[in-house]
PDB file of C-alpha atoms in Angstrom:
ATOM      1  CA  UNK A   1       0.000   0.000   0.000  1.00 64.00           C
ATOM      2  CA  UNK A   2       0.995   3.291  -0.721  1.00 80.00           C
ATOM      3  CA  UNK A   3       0.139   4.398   3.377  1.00 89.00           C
ATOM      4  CA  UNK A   4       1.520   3.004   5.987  1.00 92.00           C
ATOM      5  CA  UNK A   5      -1.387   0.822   7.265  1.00 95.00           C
ATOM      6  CA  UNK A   6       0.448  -2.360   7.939  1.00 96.00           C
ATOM      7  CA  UNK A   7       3.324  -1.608  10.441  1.00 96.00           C
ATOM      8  CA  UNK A   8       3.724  -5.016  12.451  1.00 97.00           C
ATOM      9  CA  UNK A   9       3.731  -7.244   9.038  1.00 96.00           C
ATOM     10  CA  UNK A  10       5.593  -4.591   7.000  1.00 95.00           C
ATOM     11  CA  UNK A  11       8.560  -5.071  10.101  1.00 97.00           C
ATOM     12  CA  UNK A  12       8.335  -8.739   9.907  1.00 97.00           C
ATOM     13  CA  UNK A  13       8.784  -8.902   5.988  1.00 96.00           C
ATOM     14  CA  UNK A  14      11.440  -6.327   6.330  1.00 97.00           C
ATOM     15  CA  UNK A  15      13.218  -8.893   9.022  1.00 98.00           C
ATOM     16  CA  UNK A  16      13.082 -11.980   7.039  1.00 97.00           C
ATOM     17  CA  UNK A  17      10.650 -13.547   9.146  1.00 97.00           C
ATOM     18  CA  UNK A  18       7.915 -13.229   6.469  1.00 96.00           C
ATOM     19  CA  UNK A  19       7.829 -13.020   2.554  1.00 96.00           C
ATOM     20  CA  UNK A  20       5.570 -10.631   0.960  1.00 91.00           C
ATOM     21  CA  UNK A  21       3.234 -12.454  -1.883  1.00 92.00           C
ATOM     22  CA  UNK A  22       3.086 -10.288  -4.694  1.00 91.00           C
ATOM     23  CA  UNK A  23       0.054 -11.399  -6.026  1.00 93.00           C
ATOM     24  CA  UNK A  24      -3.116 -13.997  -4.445  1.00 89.00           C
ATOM     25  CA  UNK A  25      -6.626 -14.924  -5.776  1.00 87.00           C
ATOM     26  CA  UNK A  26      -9.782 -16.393  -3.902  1.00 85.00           C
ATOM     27  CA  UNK A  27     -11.161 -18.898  -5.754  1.00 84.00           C
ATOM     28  CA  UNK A  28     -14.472 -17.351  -5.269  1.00 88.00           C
ATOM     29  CA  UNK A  29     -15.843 -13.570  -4.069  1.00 88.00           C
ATOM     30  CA  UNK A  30     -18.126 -15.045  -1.399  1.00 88.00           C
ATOM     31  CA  UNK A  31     -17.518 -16.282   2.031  1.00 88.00           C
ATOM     32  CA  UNK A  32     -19.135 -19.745   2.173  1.00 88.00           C
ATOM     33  CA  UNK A  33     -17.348 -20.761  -1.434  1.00 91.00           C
ATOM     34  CA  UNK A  34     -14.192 -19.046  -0.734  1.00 93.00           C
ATOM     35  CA  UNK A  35     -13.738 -20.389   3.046  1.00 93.00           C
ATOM     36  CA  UNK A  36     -15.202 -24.056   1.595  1.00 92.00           C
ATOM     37  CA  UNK A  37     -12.635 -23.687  -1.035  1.00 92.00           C
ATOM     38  CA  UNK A  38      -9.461 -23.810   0.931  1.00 93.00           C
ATOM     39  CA  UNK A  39     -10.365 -26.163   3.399  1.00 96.00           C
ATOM     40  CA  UNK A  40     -11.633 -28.618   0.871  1.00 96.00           C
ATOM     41  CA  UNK A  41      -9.726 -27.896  -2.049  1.00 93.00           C
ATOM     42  CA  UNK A  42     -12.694 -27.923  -4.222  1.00 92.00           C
ATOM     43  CA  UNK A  43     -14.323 -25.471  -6.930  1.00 91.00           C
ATOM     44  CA  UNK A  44     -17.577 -23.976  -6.013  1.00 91.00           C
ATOM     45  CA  UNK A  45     -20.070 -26.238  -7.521  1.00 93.00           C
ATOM     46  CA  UNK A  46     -18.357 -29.664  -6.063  1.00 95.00           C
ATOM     47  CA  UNK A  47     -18.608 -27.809  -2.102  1.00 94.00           C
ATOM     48  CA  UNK A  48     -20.245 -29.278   0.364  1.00 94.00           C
ATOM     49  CA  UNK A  49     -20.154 -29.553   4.760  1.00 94.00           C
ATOM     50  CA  UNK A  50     -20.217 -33.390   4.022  1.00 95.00           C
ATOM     51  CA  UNK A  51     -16.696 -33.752   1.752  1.00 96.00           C
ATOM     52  CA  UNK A  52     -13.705 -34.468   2.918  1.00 97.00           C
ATOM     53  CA  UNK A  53     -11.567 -31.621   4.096  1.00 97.00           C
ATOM     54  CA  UNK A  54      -8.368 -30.852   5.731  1.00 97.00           C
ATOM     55  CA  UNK A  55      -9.988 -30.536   9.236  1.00 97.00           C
ATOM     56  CA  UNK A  56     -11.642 -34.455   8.671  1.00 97.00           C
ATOM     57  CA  UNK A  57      -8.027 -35.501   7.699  1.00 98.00           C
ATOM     58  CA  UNK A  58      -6.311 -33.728  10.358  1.00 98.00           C
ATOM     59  CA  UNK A  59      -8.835 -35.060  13.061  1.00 98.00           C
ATOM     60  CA  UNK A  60      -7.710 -37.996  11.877  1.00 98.00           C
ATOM     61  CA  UNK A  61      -4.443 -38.201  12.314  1.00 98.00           C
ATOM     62  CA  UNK A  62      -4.838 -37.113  15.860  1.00 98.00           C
ATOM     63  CA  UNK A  63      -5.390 -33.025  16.080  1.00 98.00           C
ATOM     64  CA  UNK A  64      -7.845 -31.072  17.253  1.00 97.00           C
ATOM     65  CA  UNK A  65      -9.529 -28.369  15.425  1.00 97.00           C
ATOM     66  CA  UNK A  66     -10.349 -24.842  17.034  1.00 97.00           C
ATOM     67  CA  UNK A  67     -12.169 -22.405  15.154  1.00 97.00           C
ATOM     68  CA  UNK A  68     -12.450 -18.513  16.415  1.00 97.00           C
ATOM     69  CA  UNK A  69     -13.842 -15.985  14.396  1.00 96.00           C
ATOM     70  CA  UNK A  70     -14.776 -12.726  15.303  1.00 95.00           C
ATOM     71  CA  UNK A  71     -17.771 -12.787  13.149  1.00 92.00           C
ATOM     72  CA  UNK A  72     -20.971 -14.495  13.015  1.00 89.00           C
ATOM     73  CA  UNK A  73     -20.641 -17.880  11.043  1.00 89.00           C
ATOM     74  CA  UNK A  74     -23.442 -19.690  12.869  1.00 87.00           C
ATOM     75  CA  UNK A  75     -25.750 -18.327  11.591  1.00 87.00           C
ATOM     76  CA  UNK A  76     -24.510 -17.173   8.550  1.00 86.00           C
ATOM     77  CA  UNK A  77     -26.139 -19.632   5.567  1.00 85.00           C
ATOM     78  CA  UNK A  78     -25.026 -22.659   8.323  1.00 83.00           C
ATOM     79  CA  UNK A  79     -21.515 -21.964   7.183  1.00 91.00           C
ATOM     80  CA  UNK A  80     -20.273 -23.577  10.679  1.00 93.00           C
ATOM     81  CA  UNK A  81     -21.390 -27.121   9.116  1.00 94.00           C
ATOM     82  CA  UNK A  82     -18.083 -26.904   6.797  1.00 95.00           C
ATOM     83  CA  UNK A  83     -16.348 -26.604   9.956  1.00 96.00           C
ATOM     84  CA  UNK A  84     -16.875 -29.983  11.371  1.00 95.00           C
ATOM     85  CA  UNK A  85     -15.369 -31.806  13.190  1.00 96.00           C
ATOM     86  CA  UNK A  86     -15.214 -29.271  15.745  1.00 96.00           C
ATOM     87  CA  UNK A  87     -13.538 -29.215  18.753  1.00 96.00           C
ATOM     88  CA  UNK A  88     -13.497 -25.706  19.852  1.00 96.00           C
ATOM     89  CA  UNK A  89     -15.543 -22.883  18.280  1.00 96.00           C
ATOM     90  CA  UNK A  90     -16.533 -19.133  18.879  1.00 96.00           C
ATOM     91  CA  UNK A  91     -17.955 -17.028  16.681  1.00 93.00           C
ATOM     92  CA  UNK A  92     -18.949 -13.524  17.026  1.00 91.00           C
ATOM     93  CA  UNK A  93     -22.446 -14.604  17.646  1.00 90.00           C
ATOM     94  CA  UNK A  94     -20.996 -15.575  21.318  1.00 90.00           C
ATOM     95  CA  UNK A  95     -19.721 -12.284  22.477  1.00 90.00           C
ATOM     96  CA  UNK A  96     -21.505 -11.360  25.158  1.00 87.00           C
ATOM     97  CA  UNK A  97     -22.503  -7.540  25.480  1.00 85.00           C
ATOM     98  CA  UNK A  98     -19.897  -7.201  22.812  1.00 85.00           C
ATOM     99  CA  UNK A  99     -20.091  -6.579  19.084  1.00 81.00           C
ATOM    100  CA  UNK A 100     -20.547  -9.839  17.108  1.00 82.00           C
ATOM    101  CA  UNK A 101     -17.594  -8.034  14.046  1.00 92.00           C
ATOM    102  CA  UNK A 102     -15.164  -7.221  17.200  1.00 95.00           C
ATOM    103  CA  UNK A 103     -11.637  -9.097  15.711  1.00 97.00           C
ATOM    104  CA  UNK A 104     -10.336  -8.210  19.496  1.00 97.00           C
ATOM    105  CA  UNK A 105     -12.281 -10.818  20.408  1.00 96.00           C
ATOM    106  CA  UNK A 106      -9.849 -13.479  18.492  1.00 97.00           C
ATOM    107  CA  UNK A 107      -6.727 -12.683  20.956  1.00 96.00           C
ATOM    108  CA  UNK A 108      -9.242 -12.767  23.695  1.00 95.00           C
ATOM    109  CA  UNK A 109     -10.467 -16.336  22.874  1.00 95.00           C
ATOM    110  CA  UNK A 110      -6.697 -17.559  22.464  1.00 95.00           C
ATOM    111  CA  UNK A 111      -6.066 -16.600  25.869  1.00 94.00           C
ATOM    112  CA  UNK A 112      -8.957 -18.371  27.172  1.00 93.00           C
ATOM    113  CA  UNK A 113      -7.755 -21.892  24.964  1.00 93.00           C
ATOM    114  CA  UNK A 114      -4.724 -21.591  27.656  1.00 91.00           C
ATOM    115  CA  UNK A 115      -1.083 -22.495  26.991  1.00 93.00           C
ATOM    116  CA  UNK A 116      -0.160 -25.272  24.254  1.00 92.00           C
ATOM    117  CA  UNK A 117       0.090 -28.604  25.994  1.00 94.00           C
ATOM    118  CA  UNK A 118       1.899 -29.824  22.990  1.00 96.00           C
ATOM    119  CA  UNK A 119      -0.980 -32.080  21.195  1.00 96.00           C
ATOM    120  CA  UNK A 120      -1.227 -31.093  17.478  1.00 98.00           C
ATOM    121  CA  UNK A 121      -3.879 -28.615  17.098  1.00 97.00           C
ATOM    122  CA  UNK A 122      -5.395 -27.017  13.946  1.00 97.00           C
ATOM    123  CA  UNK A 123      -6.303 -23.529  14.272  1.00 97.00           C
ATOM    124  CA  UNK A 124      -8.524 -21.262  11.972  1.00 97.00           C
ATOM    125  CA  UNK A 125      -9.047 -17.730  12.975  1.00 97.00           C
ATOM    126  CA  UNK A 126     -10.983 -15.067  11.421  1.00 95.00           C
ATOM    127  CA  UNK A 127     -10.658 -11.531  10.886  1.00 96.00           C
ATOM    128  CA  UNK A 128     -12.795  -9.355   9.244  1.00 95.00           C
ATOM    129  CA  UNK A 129     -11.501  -5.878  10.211  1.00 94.00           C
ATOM    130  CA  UNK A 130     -11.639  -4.569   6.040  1.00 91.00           C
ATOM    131  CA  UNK A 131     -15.571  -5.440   6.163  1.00 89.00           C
ATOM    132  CA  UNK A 132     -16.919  -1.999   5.869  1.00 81.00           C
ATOM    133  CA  UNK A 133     -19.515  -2.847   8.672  1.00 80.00           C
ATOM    134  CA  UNK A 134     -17.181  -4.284  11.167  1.00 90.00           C
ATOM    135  CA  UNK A 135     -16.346  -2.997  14.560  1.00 92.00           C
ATOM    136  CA  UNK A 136     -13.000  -0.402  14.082  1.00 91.00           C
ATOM    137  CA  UNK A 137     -11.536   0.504  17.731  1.00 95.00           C
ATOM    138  CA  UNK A 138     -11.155   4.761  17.736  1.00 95.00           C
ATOM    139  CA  UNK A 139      -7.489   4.000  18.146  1.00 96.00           C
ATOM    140  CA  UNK A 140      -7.006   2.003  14.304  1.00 96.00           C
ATOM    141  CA  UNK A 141      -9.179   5.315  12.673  1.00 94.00           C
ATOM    142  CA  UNK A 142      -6.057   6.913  11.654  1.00 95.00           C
ATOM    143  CA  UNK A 143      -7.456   7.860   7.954  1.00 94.00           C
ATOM    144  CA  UNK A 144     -10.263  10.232   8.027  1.00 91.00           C
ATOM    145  CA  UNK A 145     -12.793  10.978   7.016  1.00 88.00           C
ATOM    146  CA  UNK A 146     -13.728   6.923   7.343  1.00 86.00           C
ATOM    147  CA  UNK A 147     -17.172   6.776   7.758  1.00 78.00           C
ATOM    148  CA  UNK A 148     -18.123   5.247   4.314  1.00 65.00           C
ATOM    149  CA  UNK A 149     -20.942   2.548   3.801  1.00 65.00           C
ATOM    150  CA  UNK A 150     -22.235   0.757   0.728  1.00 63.00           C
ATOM    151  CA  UNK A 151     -25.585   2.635   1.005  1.00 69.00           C
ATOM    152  CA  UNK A 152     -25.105   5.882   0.886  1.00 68.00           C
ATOM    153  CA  UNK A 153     -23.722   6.877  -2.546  1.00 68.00           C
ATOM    154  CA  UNK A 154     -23.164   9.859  -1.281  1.00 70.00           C
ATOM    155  CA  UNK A 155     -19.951   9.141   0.526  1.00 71.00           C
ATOM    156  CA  UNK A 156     -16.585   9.850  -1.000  1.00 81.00           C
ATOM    157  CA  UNK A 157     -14.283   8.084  -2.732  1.00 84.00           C
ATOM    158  CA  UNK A 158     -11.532   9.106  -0.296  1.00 88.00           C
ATOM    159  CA  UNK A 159     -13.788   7.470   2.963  1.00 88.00           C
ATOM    160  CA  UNK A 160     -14.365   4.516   1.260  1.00 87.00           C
ATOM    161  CA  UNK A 161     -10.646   4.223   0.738  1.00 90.00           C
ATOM    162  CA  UNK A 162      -9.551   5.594   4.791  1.00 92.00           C
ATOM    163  CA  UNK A 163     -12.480   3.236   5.771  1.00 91.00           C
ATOM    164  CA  UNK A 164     -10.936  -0.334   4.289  1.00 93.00           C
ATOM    165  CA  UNK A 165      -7.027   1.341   5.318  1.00 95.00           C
ATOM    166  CA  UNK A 166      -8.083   1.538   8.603  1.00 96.00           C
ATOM    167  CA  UNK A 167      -9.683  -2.042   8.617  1.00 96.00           C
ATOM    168  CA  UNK A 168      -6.031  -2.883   7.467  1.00 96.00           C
ATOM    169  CA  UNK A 169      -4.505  -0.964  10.097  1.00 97.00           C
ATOM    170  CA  UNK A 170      -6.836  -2.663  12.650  1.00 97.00           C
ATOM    171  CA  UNK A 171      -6.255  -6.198  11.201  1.00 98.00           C
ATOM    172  CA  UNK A 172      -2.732  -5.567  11.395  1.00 98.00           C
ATOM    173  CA  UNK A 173      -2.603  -4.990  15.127  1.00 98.00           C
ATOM    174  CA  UNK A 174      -4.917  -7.828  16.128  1.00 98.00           C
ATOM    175  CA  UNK A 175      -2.315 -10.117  14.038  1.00 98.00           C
ATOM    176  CA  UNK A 176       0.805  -8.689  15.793  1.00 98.00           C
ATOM    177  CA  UNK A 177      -1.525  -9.407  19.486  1.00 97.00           C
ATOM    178  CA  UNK A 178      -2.040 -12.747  17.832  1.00 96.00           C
TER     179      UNK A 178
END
């Protein structure tokens, strides 16, 4: 990016401890497909919660699966059925007097998992601080003005833009908690 909206990841590439890829692709625009995709390894039309998938292998071979997501995949077109088997899960849907889009909550749920007893363990989390309607902490609105939504044509270019740089921003620190 041409702002500096990713400090913590830009210092790790610049360490050596991570490589910047140049170019990625979903193989599809929409949650389900897209999160169905890579943990089946399937194109959209062959997806389905009852195909084999890298959590059903890994289960196998002894791991648990823990899935934490700051937003709300329960109930979202019963999206957590591609997640099974399941041996941890929360969702945004289980804050409690918190907002359900909150990625805070992530680090919050690690903590709660306790320390690593050593047992392999397969671990999804989920972000979604770039989704223009999800919760953005006062201290990751560095861009203004960044109150831009989908609805209101009216809004400029330039929000739009400070809007999804401070999701990045905000993403960016909930990794480096991570």
């Amino acid at each position: 990016a041409h702002r500096s909206n990713m400090p913590f990841i830009s210092s790790m590439v610049k360490s050596g401890a991570l490589s910047q890829v140049e170019f990625a692709l979903s193989g599809c625009p929409g949650t389900i497909c897209a999160l169905a995709g890579i943990l089946q390894s399937r194109p959209t039309w062959l997806q389905s919660p009852d195909n084999l998938s890298l959590q059903r292998v890994l289960v196998d071979q002894g791991y648990k699966t823990h899935f934490i997501l700051s937003s709300n995949h329960r109930d979202y077109y019963d999206l957590k059925e591609y997640y099974e088997p399941i041996h941890y899960y929360f969702d945004g849907k289980d804050a409690i007097g918190r907002m359900g889009s909150d990625d805070y909550l992530v680090p919050e749920q690690l903590e709660k998992l306790g320390p690593w007893n050593g047992s392999p363990v397969f671990l999804m989390l989920g972000l979604v601080s770039t989704h223009s309607l999800a919760y953005r902490a006062p201290k990751n609105r560095k861009f203004l003005p960044d109150r831009a939504h989908i609805s209101n044509p009216e809004d400029s270019i330039e929000s739009y833009r400070n809007n999804y740089d401070n999701g990045i921003l905000q993403a960016d620190h909930v990794i480096e908690l991570i």
